Amino acid sequence: MICENENKLNPKFESIKINGRCSLQGRIKISGAKNSALVLLAASLLTKDNVYLKNVPDLSDIRKMKNILKSIGVKIDDKDREKILINSGNLHFGNIAHNLVNEIRASFFCIGPLLSKLGQASLALPGGCNIGERRIEEHLKGLQQLGATIEEKDGFVNARINNNKKRLKGTHIRLGCPSVGATETLIMAAVLAEGKTIISNAAREPEIQDLCEMLNKMGAKITKAGTSEVCIEGVNYLNGCSHEVIPDRIEAGTFLIAAAATLSCITISPVIPSHLNSLLQKLKESGSDISIKDDAISIKTETIKGVNIETAPFPGFPTDLQAPFTALMLKATGKSIIKETIFENRMNHIDLLNKMGASIKLENNIATVSGVKKLSGRNLKGSDLRSTAAIVIAALTADNSSLIEGLEHLDRGYEDFEFKLKKLGANIKRDLTENIADTSHKQNFFTSDAQNFYAA
Ligand code: EPU
């Protein structure tokens, strides 16, 4: 992947070329969940012992998180890709800088374990990002209720435990909204607190259940994980463990949607089918045949009917699949209404999809999609992780080729995305190309589709 600084020196960007009218078939393996692996890496700060994590996906977000942990004394041995070793025996206090926290926002979730392990933590205040404001007041209010002193100064959040025992104290916290990150931060802070903590209005996402399962293996006493009221009985000490990251439900969902959009038949595994219920229901409503056998899901699609979705916290329809699902609706018969309710700015794909010939009207985070007969390949640049996945899906169904940039977003969250699509039969190739935006005046080097590529 090429980072921004390198781009300034070198006008070459990675892009993928996709030939449209694609049909997929076969079987692919789903990787470990990015959002689980990130929080499990943070949770490994809670013990001096070795933590072994299996099924950690090789993604740029994960690599960045590992580097942040290394910067505060954590040893990580990832030579064996099957099982990485994390040891936080030499964890030390350090400011986690602004550029790091903003590069990978999940690093802010380290505040909980750092505070309960070291008695203090200092992390740069994360700003908003290209999908929304990404507020953190629920993390901070909850930590204060557990007895931490929080000060915001010079762009940093400085958290400290001021009592003699340097230990947080269990309490009843009611979250103002079921934030995934705040629930995770507060669980990780409360596991080593004195006494019992109850988190009400907690998020119920599977990644939180995965976190609690690992913490319980380490000796924590957490019950009712996966419900909106999580109970944590504080313990004095946590030991090491070995844990396997759950399969990535968002990656799984993206491939099912890609198969449906291309009227294909594929099988994905391993998955935990119950994590995908809301998507599977919508795929069935829109005309796909779904069959589940143990940890595998097969999909076969011959027609696509317009259906409506509204994103919601788990077990509702995941915001992370809203953009890919919108791409599925582009060629559906009839209208569909797609409502984003979790993030303020998660409709970045709409303009891009309209450039491909889609018919989408957007008002107040509600997209009304009128199905069209054909889409045209274009040169496009994704601007966030899931919107880039959405334009890849649309490109697979287009009448001709597309050239897609913004792979730094895709590489944050999809392991071997184009290799997996290729394995399913897609005509897709990653290459080093000139920046699309900078070369719009030049002749296209993919000569067969020259007009298309620079028409966007
Ligand atoms: N919110 C507040 N106050 C807070 C915390 C959150 O108002 O104190 C708001 C946010 O501004 C946002 C909404 O609540 O509008 C949801 O935020 P949440 O805290 O639940 O999300 P997150 O923890 O920041 C995680 C995932 C996201 C995923 C969301 C929702 C990780 C690392 N990230 O973010 O994943 O979309 O939960 O399910 O776990 C992705 O993978 O593409 C991604 C963005």
Short mmCIF file of C-alpha atoms and ligand atoms in Angstrom, two decimals:
data_model
loop_
_atom_site.label_atom_id
_atom_site.label_comp_id
_atom_site.label_asym_id
_atom_site.label_seq_id
_atom_site.Cartn_x
_atom_site.Cartn_y
_atom_site.Cartn_z
CA MET A 1 0.00 0.00 0.00
CA ILE A 2 1.15 3.52 -0.66
CA CYS A 3 0.80 6.14 2.04
CA GLU A 4 -0.01 9.80 1.47
CA ASN A 5 3.55 11.03 1.88
CA GLU A 6 4.85 8.59 -0.65
CA ASN A 7 2.18 9.71 -3.07
CA LYS A 8 3.49 13.25 -3.00
CA LEU A 9 6.92 12.05 -4.13
CA ASN A 10 5.70 9.42 -6.49
CA PRO A 11 2.58 10.06 -8.54
CA LYS A 12 1.92 6.33 -8.86
CA PHE A 13 -0.98 4.81 -6.97
CA GLU A 14 -2.14 1.28 -6.56
CA SER A 15 -5.41 0.64 -8.28
CA ILE A 16 -7.46 -2.32 -9.35
CA LYS A 17 -8.80 -2.90 -12.77
CA ILE A 18 -12.06 -4.82 -12.88
CA ASN A 19 -13.71 -6.13 -15.99
CA GLY A 20 -17.46 -6.05 -15.51
CA ARG A 21 -20.22 -8.52 -16.41
CA CYS A 22 -18.65 -10.88 -13.99
CA SER A 23 -20.07 -14.10 -12.64
CA LEU A 24 -18.66 -15.64 -9.48
CA GLN A 25 -18.52 -19.24 -8.44
CA GLY A 26 -16.70 -21.44 -5.97
CA ARG A 27 -15.78 -21.25 -2.33
CA ILE A 28 -13.63 -18.87 -0.31
CA LYS A 29 -12.32 -18.69 3.22
CA ILE A 30 -13.42 -15.82 5.43
CA SER A 31 -10.67 -14.17 7.50
CA GLY A 32 -10.67 -13.28 11.18
CA ALA A 33 -12.70 -10.23 12.17
CA LYS A 34 -10.81 -6.93 11.98
CA ASN A 35 -12.89 -5.27 14.68
CA SER A 36 -12.48 -8.23 17.04
CA ALA A 37 -8.75 -8.56 16.45
CA LEU A 38 -8.21 -4.84 17.12
CA VAL A 39 -9.91 -4.91 20.50
CA LEU A 40 -8.34 -8.26 21.45
CA LEU A 41 -4.91 -6.74 20.80
CA ALA A 42 -5.84 -3.90 23.19
CA ALA A 43 -7.14 -6.42 25.77
CA SER A 44 -3.81 -8.26 25.73
CA LEU A 45 -2.38 -5.20 27.58
CA LEU A 46 -4.26 -6.41 30.66
CA THR A 47 -1.84 -9.23 31.49
CA LYS A 48 1.90 -9.64 31.91
CA ASP A 49 1.61 -13.19 30.58
CA ASN A 50 1.72 -14.36 27.00
CA VAL A 51 -1.44 -14.00 24.93
CA TYR A 52 -1.66 -16.11 21.77
CA LEU A 53 -4.09 -14.87 19.13
CA LYS A 54 -5.07 -17.11 16.23
CA ASN A 55 -6.80 -16.06 13.02
CA VAL A 56 -5.64 -12.42 13.17
CA PRO A 57 -6.16 -10.96 9.68
CA ASP A 58 -3.22 -9.37 7.90
CA LEU A 59 -4.62 -5.86 7.40
CA SER A 60 -3.10 -2.40 7.50
CA ASP A 61 -5.26 -1.44 10.52
CA ILE A 62 -3.92 -4.45 12.42
CA ARG A 63 -0.32 -3.65 11.49
CA LYS A 64 -0.78 -0.07 12.73
CA MET A 65 -2.31 -1.25 15.99
CA LYS A 66 0.62 -3.65 16.53
CA ASN A 67 3.06 -0.76 15.98
CA ILE A 68 1.25 1.38 18.54
CA LEU A 69 1.43 -1.42 21.10
CA LYS A 70 5.13 -1.91 20.36
CA SER A 71 5.69 1.82 21.00
CA ILE A 72 4.55 1.33 24.62
CA GLY A 73 6.75 -1.67 25.31
CA VAL A 74 4.64 -4.59 24.09
CA LYS A 75 6.48 -7.49 22.45
CA ILE A 76 4.73 -8.97 19.46
CA ASP A 77 5.96 -12.02 17.63
CA ASP A 78 4.00 -12.53 14.44
CA LYS A 79 6.46 -14.67 12.50
CA ASP A 80 3.94 -17.48 12.72
CA ARG A 81 0.99 -16.02 10.84
CA GLU A 82 -1.32 -18.68 12.26
CA LYS A 83 -0.75 -17.64 15.86
CA ILE A 84 0.71 -14.35 17.04
CA LEU A 85 2.25 -13.90 20.47
CA ILE A 86 1.72 -10.71 22.49
CA ASN A 87 3.53 -10.01 25.72
CA SER A 88 2.83 -6.83 27.69
CA GLY A 89 5.18 -7.65 30.59
CA ASN A 90 7.21 -4.48 29.92
CA LEU A 91 4.27 -2.17 29.24
CA HIS A 92 5.18 1.41 30.04
CA PHE A 93 3.44 4.78 30.12
CA GLY A 94 3.70 6.81 26.93
CA ASN A 95 1.67 9.40 25.06
CA ILE A 96 -0.04 7.83 22.10
CA ALA A 97 0.29 10.57 19.53
CA HIS A 98 -2.33 12.32 17.46
CA ASN A 99 -1.29 10.95 14.07
CA LEU A 100 -1.37 7.38 15.43
CA VAL A 101 -4.79 7.65 17.09
CA ASN A 102 -6.24 9.30 14.00
CA GLU A 103 -4.69 6.76 11.65
CA ILE A 104 -6.34 3.96 13.55
CA ARG A 105 -9.13 5.10 15.79
CA ALA A 106 -9.47 1.75 17.57
CA SER A 107 -6.15 2.59 19.26
CA PHE A 108 -8.17 4.92 21.51
CA PHE A 109 -9.77 1.76 22.96
CA CYS A 110 -6.38 1.16 24.68
CA ILE A 111 -7.34 3.85 27.22
CA GLY A 112 -9.34 1.34 29.31
CA PRO A 113 -6.66 -1.36 29.69
CA LEU A 114 -3.83 1.20 30.05
CA LEU A 115 -5.66 2.98 32.84
CA SER A 116 -6.47 -0.14 34.81
CA LYS A 117 -3.00 -1.64 34.31
CA LEU A 118 -0.79 1.43 34.75
CA GLY A 119 -3.07 3.76 36.72
CA GLN A 120 -2.70 6.40 34.01
CA ALA A 121 -3.05 6.81 30.25
CA SER A 122 -2.49 9.59 27.79
CA LEU A 123 -3.88 9.40 24.29
CA ALA A 124 -4.42 12.05 21.65
CA LEU A 125 -8.05 13.06 21.28
CA PRO A 126 -9.29 11.40 18.12
CA GLY A 127 -10.97 13.78 15.71
CA GLY A 128 -13.79 12.92 13.35
CA CYS A 129 -13.10 10.85 10.26
CA ASN A 130 -14.54 10.53 6.78
CA ILE A 131 -17.63 8.62 7.98
CA GLY A 132 -18.61 10.83 10.90
CA GLU A 133 -17.77 12.76 14.01
CA ARG A 134 -16.87 9.58 15.97
CA ARG A 135 -17.55 11.00 19.44
CA ILE A 136 -15.95 9.52 22.58
CA GLU A 137 -17.81 11.18 25.46
CA GLU A 138 -19.40 7.84 26.48
CA HIS A 139 -15.91 6.32 26.90
CA LEU A 140 -14.81 9.24 29.06
CA LYS A 141 -17.98 9.59 31.16
CA GLY A 142 -17.90 5.87 31.94
CA LEU A 143 -14.23 5.98 32.97
CA GLN A 144 -15.02 8.92 35.26
CA GLN A 145 -17.85 6.94 36.84
CA LEU A 146 -15.33 4.15 37.49
CA GLY A 147 -13.26 6.68 39.44
CA ALA A 148 -10.80 8.01 36.85
CA THR A 149 -9.86 11.67 36.66
CA ILE A 150 -10.01 12.83 33.07
CA GLU A 151 -8.43 15.97 31.75
CA GLU A 152 -8.41 17.15 28.14
CA LYS A 153 -5.35 19.30 27.46
CA ASP A 154 -3.44 20.29 24.32
CA GLY A 155 -5.33 17.77 22.22
CA PHE A 156 -4.69 14.89 24.63
CA VAL A 157 -6.94 12.93 26.98
CA ASN A 158 -5.03 12.38 30.22
CA ALA A 159 -6.66 9.79 32.45
CA ARG A 160 -5.50 8.95 35.95
CA ILE A 161 -6.61 6.89 38.95
CA ASN A 162 -6.10 9.11 41.96
CA ASN A 163 -6.87 6.77 44.87
CA ASN A 164 -4.10 5.10 46.94
CA LYS A 165 -4.78 1.65 45.60
CA LYS A 166 -4.50 2.89 41.99
CA ARG A 167 -7.55 0.82 41.26
CA LEU A 168 -10.81 1.71 39.54
CA LYS A 169 -14.02 1.06 41.46
CA GLY A 170 -16.96 -0.89 40.04
CA THR A 171 -20.22 0.98 39.55
CA HIS A 172 -23.40 1.07 37.47
CA ILE A 173 -22.86 2.84 34.13
CA ARG A 174 -25.70 3.61 31.77
CA LEU A 175 -24.48 4.45 28.27
CA GLY A 176 -26.24 7.31 26.48
CA CYS A 177 -26.02 5.27 23.25
CA PRO A 178 -25.01 1.63 22.70
CA SER A 179 -21.52 2.52 21.46
CA VAL A 180 -19.40 -0.49 20.47
CA GLY A 181 -16.12 1.22 21.34
CA ALA A 182 -17.37 2.64 24.66
CA THR A 183 -18.74 -0.76 25.73
CA GLU A 184 -15.36 -2.33 24.92
CA THR A 185 -13.35 0.43 26.64
CA LEU A 186 -15.42 0.17 29.80
CA ILE A 187 -15.40 -3.64 29.94
CA MET A 188 -11.59 -3.57 29.65
CA ALA A 189 -11.39 -0.90 32.38
CA ALA A 190 -13.79 -2.71 34.70
CA VAL A 191 -12.28 -6.21 34.60
CA LEU A 192 -9.51 -5.23 37.03
CA ALA A 193 -11.62 -2.77 39.06
CA GLU A 194 -12.59 -3.34 42.66
CA GLY A 195 -16.13 -4.72 42.92
CA LYS A 196 -18.92 -5.11 40.44
CA THR A 197 -19.66 -3.03 37.34
CA ILE A 198 -22.87 -3.15 35.35
CA ILE A 199 -22.96 -1.53 31.92
CA SER A 200 -26.54 -0.84 30.83
CA ASN A 201 -27.56 0.05 27.29
CA ALA A 202 -24.38 -1.77 26.23
CA ALA A 203 -23.71 -2.61 22.59
CA ARG A 204 -24.38 -6.25 21.71
CA GLU A 205 -22.11 -6.71 18.69
CA PRO A 206 -20.46 -10.16 18.29
CA GLU A 207 -17.03 -8.51 18.61
CA ILE A 208 -17.96 -7.57 22.20
CA GLN A 209 -18.91 -11.17 22.93
CA ASP A 210 -15.57 -12.26 21.48
CA LEU A 211 -13.75 -9.78 23.74
CA CYS A 212 -15.58 -11.05 26.82
CA GLU A 213 -14.90 -14.66 25.89
CA MET A 214 -11.17 -13.95 25.71
CA LEU A 215 -11.19 -11.92 28.94
CA ASN A 216 -13.00 -14.76 30.74
CA LYS A 217 -10.32 -17.19 29.52
CA MET A 218 -7.81 -14.78 31.11
CA GLY A 219 -9.64 -15.08 34.44
CA ALA A 220 -12.14 -12.21 34.20
CA LYS A 221 -15.66 -12.67 35.55
CA ILE A 222 -17.98 -11.26 32.90
CA THR A 223 -21.55 -12.41 32.47
CA LYS A 224 -24.36 -11.43 30.11
CA ALA A 225 -21.95 -10.41 27.33
CA GLY A 226 -23.96 -9.96 24.16
CA THR A 227 -26.93 -8.53 26.08
CA SER A 228 -27.60 -4.86 26.71
CA GLU A 229 -26.64 -5.25 30.37
CA VAL A 230 -23.12 -6.62 30.83
CA CYS A 231 -21.98 -7.55 34.37
CA ILE A 232 -18.32 -7.51 35.34
CA GLU A 233 -17.09 -8.73 38.72
CA GLY A 234 -13.63 -7.18 39.10
CA VAL A 235 -10.65 -9.51 39.70
CA ASN A 236 -7.13 -8.78 41.00
CA TYR A 237 -5.18 -10.36 38.23
CA LEU A 238 -5.54 -11.62 34.67
CA ASN A 239 -3.44 -14.41 33.18
CA GLY A 240 -2.45 -15.21 29.61
CA CYS A 241 -4.53 -17.29 27.22
CA SER A 242 -4.86 -18.57 23.71
CA HIS A 243 -7.81 -17.33 21.70
CA GLU A 244 -9.07 -17.59 18.14
CA VAL A 245 -10.59 -14.46 16.57
CA ILE A 246 -14.16 -14.96 15.28
CA PRO A 247 -14.75 -14.88 11.50
CA ASP A 248 -15.32 -11.43 10.02
CA ARG A 249 -19.09 -11.06 9.56
CA ILE A 250 -18.63 -7.88 7.49
CA GLU A 251 -16.19 -9.51 5.08
CA ALA A 252 -18.56 -12.49 4.85
CA GLY A 253 -21.50 -10.18 4.18
CA THR A 254 -19.59 -8.25 1.53
CA PHE A 255 -18.86 -11.46 -0.42
CA LEU A 256 -22.49 -12.65 -0.14
CA ILE A 257 -23.64 -9.28 -1.48
CA ALA A 258 -21.05 -9.42 -4.31
CA ALA A 259 -22.39 -12.87 -5.26
CA ALA A 260 -25.99 -11.64 -5.23
CA ALA A 261 -25.14 -8.51 -7.25
CA THR A 262 -23.43 -10.62 -9.95
CA LEU A 263 -26.26 -13.22 -10.01
CA SER A 264 -23.83 -15.89 -8.87
CA CYS A 265 -23.58 -18.95 -6.70
CA ILE A 266 -20.82 -19.14 -4.07
CA THR A 267 -20.06 -20.66 -0.69
CA ILE A 268 -18.23 -18.90 2.13
CA SER A 269 -16.79 -20.39 5.31
CA PRO A 270 -16.03 -20.29 8.16
CA VAL A 271 -18.77 -18.00 9.43
CA ILE A 272 -21.03 -17.84 12.45
CA PRO A 273 -24.35 -17.70 10.59
CA SER A 274 -26.27 -16.11 13.49
CA HIS A 275 -23.97 -13.06 13.20
CA LEU A 276 -25.38 -12.47 9.72
CA ASN A 277 -29.11 -12.95 10.36
CA SER A 278 -30.24 -9.43 9.45
CA LEU A 279 -28.32 -9.49 6.16
CA LEU A 280 -29.46 -13.02 5.27
CA GLN A 281 -33.07 -12.01 5.80
CA LYS A 282 -32.68 -9.02 3.44
CA LEU A 283 -30.87 -11.13 0.83
CA LYS A 284 -33.71 -13.66 0.91
CA GLU A 285 -36.30 -10.86 0.64
CA SER A 286 -34.50 -9.56 -2.43
CA GLY A 287 -34.63 -12.97 -4.13
CA SER A 288 -31.47 -14.91 -3.16
CA ASP A 289 -31.56 -18.56 -2.11
CA ILE A 290 -29.50 -19.05 1.04
CA SER A 291 -28.47 -22.36 2.54
CA ILE A 292 -26.56 -22.83 5.76
CA LYS A 293 -24.57 -25.93 6.64
CA ASP A 294 -22.59 -25.78 9.90
CA ASP A 295 -20.14 -22.89 9.49
CA ALA A 296 -20.72 -22.41 5.74
CA ILE A 297 -23.24 -20.26 3.89
CA SER A 298 -24.09 -20.78 0.23
CA ILE A 299 -25.92 -18.22 -1.85
CA LYS A 300 -27.53 -18.55 -5.25
CA THR A 301 -29.12 -15.55 -6.91
CA GLU A 302 -31.09 -15.35 -10.14
CA THR A 303 -33.10 -12.17 -9.61
CA ILE A 304 -32.73 -9.03 -7.50
CA LYS A 305 -35.77 -7.30 -6.09
CA GLY A 306 -35.59 -3.87 -4.44
CA VAL A 307 -35.83 -4.03 -0.62
CA ASN A 308 -35.51 -1.37 2.04
CA ILE A 309 -32.89 -1.36 4.79
CA GLU A 310 -32.29 0.76 7.85
CA THR A 311 -29.01 0.40 9.71
CA ALA A 312 -29.15 -0.28 13.46
CA PRO A 313 -26.92 -1.57 16.25
CA PHE A 314 -26.58 -5.39 16.36
CA PRO A 315 -28.71 -7.46 15.83
CA GLY A 316 -30.03 -4.88 13.36
CA PHE A 317 -28.69 -4.33 9.85
CA PRO A 318 -24.97 -3.39 10.19
CA THR A 319 -23.90 0.07 9.11
CA ASP A 320 -20.71 -1.54 7.76
CA LEU A 321 -22.79 -3.40 5.12
CA GLN A 322 -24.96 -0.44 4.13
CA ALA A 323 -22.68 0.71 1.27
CA PRO A 324 -22.17 -2.80 -0.19
CA PHE A 325 -25.94 -3.48 0.04
CA THR A 326 -26.64 -0.22 -1.79
CA ALA A 327 -24.44 -1.54 -4.62
CA LEU A 328 -26.64 -4.66 -4.76
CA MET A 329 -29.79 -2.56 -5.12
CA LEU A 330 -28.52 -0.65 -8.19
CA LYS A 331 -29.84 -3.15 -10.73
CA ALA A 332 -32.77 -4.41 -8.66
CA THR A 333 -36.29 -4.34 -10.00
CA GLY A 334 -38.21 -1.52 -8.36
CA LYS A 335 -37.17 0.96 -5.71
CA SER A 336 -35.31 0.53 -2.47
CA ILE A 337 -34.86 2.91 0.41
CA ILE A 338 -31.58 2.74 2.30
CA LYS A 339 -31.44 4.62 5.59
CA GLU A 340 -28.16 5.18 7.47
CA THR A 341 -28.77 5.87 11.16
CA ILE A 342 -25.41 5.18 12.86
CA PHE A 343 -22.90 7.54 11.20
CA GLU A 344 -23.61 11.05 9.90
CA ASN A 345 -21.43 10.83 6.81
CA ARG A 346 -21.59 7.28 5.52
CA MET A 347 -23.03 7.92 2.08
CA ASN A 348 -19.74 8.63 0.27
CA HIS A 349 -20.48 5.93 -2.28
CA ILE A 350 -23.67 7.50 -3.61
CA ASP A 351 -22.02 10.06 -5.94
CA LEU A 352 -19.58 7.44 -7.17
CA LEU A 353 -22.34 4.93 -7.92
CA ASN A 354 -24.36 7.61 -9.72
CA LYS A 355 -21.31 8.28 -11.90
CA MET A 356 -21.55 4.64 -12.98
CA GLY A 357 -25.11 5.21 -14.17
CA ALA A 358 -27.00 4.35 -10.98
CA SER A 359 -30.14 6.28 -10.14
CA ILE A 360 -29.91 7.26 -6.48
CA LYS A 361 -31.40 10.30 -4.77
CA LEU A 362 -29.89 11.18 -1.42
CA GLU A 363 -31.57 13.25 1.23
CA ASN A 364 -30.69 13.39 4.94
CA ASN A 365 -28.85 10.07 4.92
CA ILE A 366 -31.74 8.34 3.15
CA ALA A 367 -30.89 7.02 -0.30
CA THR A 368 -33.71 6.16 -2.68
CA VAL A 369 -32.41 3.76 -5.30
CA SER A 370 -34.34 3.19 -8.52
CA GLY A 371 -33.06 0.07 -10.23
CA VAL A 372 -31.41 0.55 -13.63
CA LYS A 373 -30.77 -1.95 -16.43
CA LYS A 374 -27.07 -1.26 -16.85
CA LEU A 375 -24.08 0.31 -15.15
CA SER A 376 -20.99 1.65 -16.90
CA GLY A 377 -17.44 1.03 -15.73
CA ARG A 378 -15.59 4.16 -14.61
CA ASN A 379 -12.38 5.36 -13.02
CA LEU A 380 -13.30 5.98 -9.43
CA LYS A 381 -11.63 6.63 -6.13
CA GLY A 382 -13.08 5.21 -2.94
CA SER A 383 -13.01 7.49 0.09
CA ASP A 384 -13.60 5.08 2.97
CA LEU A 385 -13.38 1.36 3.59
CA ARG A 386 -16.94 0.20 2.96
CA SER A 387 -17.73 2.68 0.17
CA THR A 388 -14.67 1.40 -1.71
CA ALA A 389 -16.01 -2.16 -1.33
CA ALA A 390 -19.34 -0.91 -2.69
CA ILE A 391 -17.81 0.51 -5.87
CA VAL A 392 -15.84 -2.72 -6.40
CA ILE A 393 -19.14 -4.64 -6.25
CA ALA A 394 -20.79 -2.21 -8.67
CA ALA A 395 -17.78 -2.52 -11.01
CA LEU A 396 -18.17 -6.32 -11.07
CA THR A 397 -21.70 -5.85 -12.43
CA ALA A 398 -20.92 -3.02 -14.87
CA ASP A 399 -20.99 -3.45 -18.64
CA ASN A 400 -17.30 -2.68 -19.09
CA SER A 401 -14.09 -2.09 -17.16
CA SER A 402 -13.46 0.10 -14.13
CA LEU A 403 -10.27 1.35 -12.54
CA ILE A 404 -10.57 1.83 -8.81
CA GLU A 405 -8.30 3.76 -6.49
CA GLY A 406 -8.47 4.31 -2.77
CA LEU A 407 -7.10 0.85 -2.04
CA GLU A 408 -5.54 2.16 1.16
CA HIS A 409 -9.11 2.10 2.49
CA LEU A 410 -9.85 -1.40 1.18
CA ASP A 411 -6.60 -2.75 2.64
CA ARG A 412 -7.63 -1.53 6.09
CA GLY A 413 -10.42 -4.05 6.33
CA TYR A 414 -10.41 -6.77 3.65
CA GLU A 415 -7.64 -9.35 3.65
CA ASP A 416 -6.65 -10.42 0.13
CA PHE A 417 -9.85 -8.92 -1.28
CA GLU A 418 -9.00 -9.07 -4.94
CA PHE A 419 -7.28 -12.47 -4.62
CA LYS A 420 -10.46 -13.91 -3.14
CA LEU A 421 -12.59 -12.32 -5.88
CA LYS A 422 -10.16 -13.65 -8.47
CA LYS A 423 -10.44 -17.13 -6.96
CA LEU A 424 -14.20 -16.85 -7.46
CA GLY A 425 -13.62 -16.04 -11.14
CA ALA A 426 -13.60 -12.23 -11.21
CA ASN A 427 -11.41 -10.58 -13.80
CA ILE A 428 -9.60 -8.26 -11.43
CA LYS A 429 -6.00 -7.08 -11.23
CA ARG A 430 -4.10 -4.83 -8.83
CA ASP A 431 -1.52 -2.61 -10.45
CA LEU A 432 0.58 0.44 -9.93
CA THR A 433 -0.96 3.21 -12.02
CA GLU A 434 -0.75 6.93 -12.35
CA ASN A 435 -3.08 8.87 -10.11
CA ILE A 436 -6.43 8.89 -11.87
CA ALA A 437 -7.21 12.41 -10.74
CA ASP A 438 -3.88 13.72 -12.03
CA THR A 439 -3.98 11.93 -15.35
CA SER A 440 -7.50 12.72 -16.51
CA HIS A 441 -6.01 14.66 -19.41
CA LYS A 442 -3.76 11.79 -20.49
CA GLN A 443 -4.43 8.81 -22.63
CA ASN A 444 -5.58 5.75 -20.76
CA PHE A 445 -3.07 2.92 -20.74
CA PHE A 446 -5.89 0.34 -20.73
CA THR A 447 -6.52 1.25 -24.34
CA SER A 448 -9.66 -0.84 -24.87
CA ASP A 449 -11.69 1.23 -22.39
CA ALA A 450 -9.97 4.58 -22.73
CA GLN A 451 -13.09 6.70 -23.05
CA ASN A 452 -14.77 5.14 -20.07
CA PHE A 453 -11.88 5.50 -17.70
CA TYR A 454 -11.61 9.23 -17.90
CA ALA A 455 -15.27 10.04 -18.31
CA ALA A 456 -16.01 10.09 -14.57
N1 EPU B 1 -21.03 7.77 19.56
C1 EPU B 1 -21.33 8.85 20.37
N2 EPU B 1 -20.65 8.97 21.54
C2 EPU B 1 -19.70 8.08 21.93
C3 EPU B 1 -19.40 6.97 21.12
C4 EPU B 1 -20.10 6.85 19.92
O1 EPU B 1 -22.17 9.68 20.03
O2 EPU B 1 -19.11 8.28 23.01
C5 EPU B 1 -21.69 7.66 18.25
C6 EPU B 1 -20.65 7.76 17.12
O3 EPU B 1 -20.32 9.10 16.83
C7 EPU B 1 -21.33 7.02 16.00
C8 EPU B 1 -22.17 5.95 16.72
O4 EPU B 1 -22.26 6.38 18.09
O5 EPU B 1 -22.17 7.89 15.32
C9 EPU B 1 -21.58 4.56 16.69
O6 EPU B 1 -20.29 4.59 17.24
P1 EPU B 1 -19.62 3.34 17.96
O7 EPU B 1 -18.88 3.86 19.13
O8 EPU B 1 -20.65 2.28 18.18
O9 EPU B 1 -18.62 2.86 16.85
P2 EPU B 1 -17.06 2.59 17.00
O10 EPU B 1 -16.81 1.79 18.21
O11 EPU B 1 -16.31 3.85 16.81
C10 EPU B 1 -17.12 0.30 15.72
C11 EPU B 1 -16.43 -0.29 14.52
C12 EPU B 1 -16.98 0.36 13.26
C13 EPU B 1 -18.48 0.11 13.19
C14 EPU B 1 -19.16 0.67 14.46
C15 EPU B 1 -20.65 0.40 14.52
C16 EPU B 1 -14.27 -0.84 15.42
C17 EPU B 1 -12.81 -0.60 15.40
N3 EPU B 1 -15.00 -0.05 14.62
O12 EPU B 1 -16.79 1.69 15.72
O13 EPU B 1 -16.35 -0.29 12.17
O14 EPU B 1 -19.03 0.74 12.06
O15 EPU B 1 -18.53 0.08 15.63
O16 EPU B 1 -20.91 -0.95 14.42
O17 EPU B 1 -14.74 -1.74 16.09
C18 EPU B 1 -15.65 -0.50 9.92
O18 EPU B 1 -15.17 -1.61 10.22
O19 EPU B 1 -15.77 -0.10 8.74
C19 EPU B 1 -16.08 0.38 11.00
C20 EPU B 1 -16.21 1.70 10.84
#
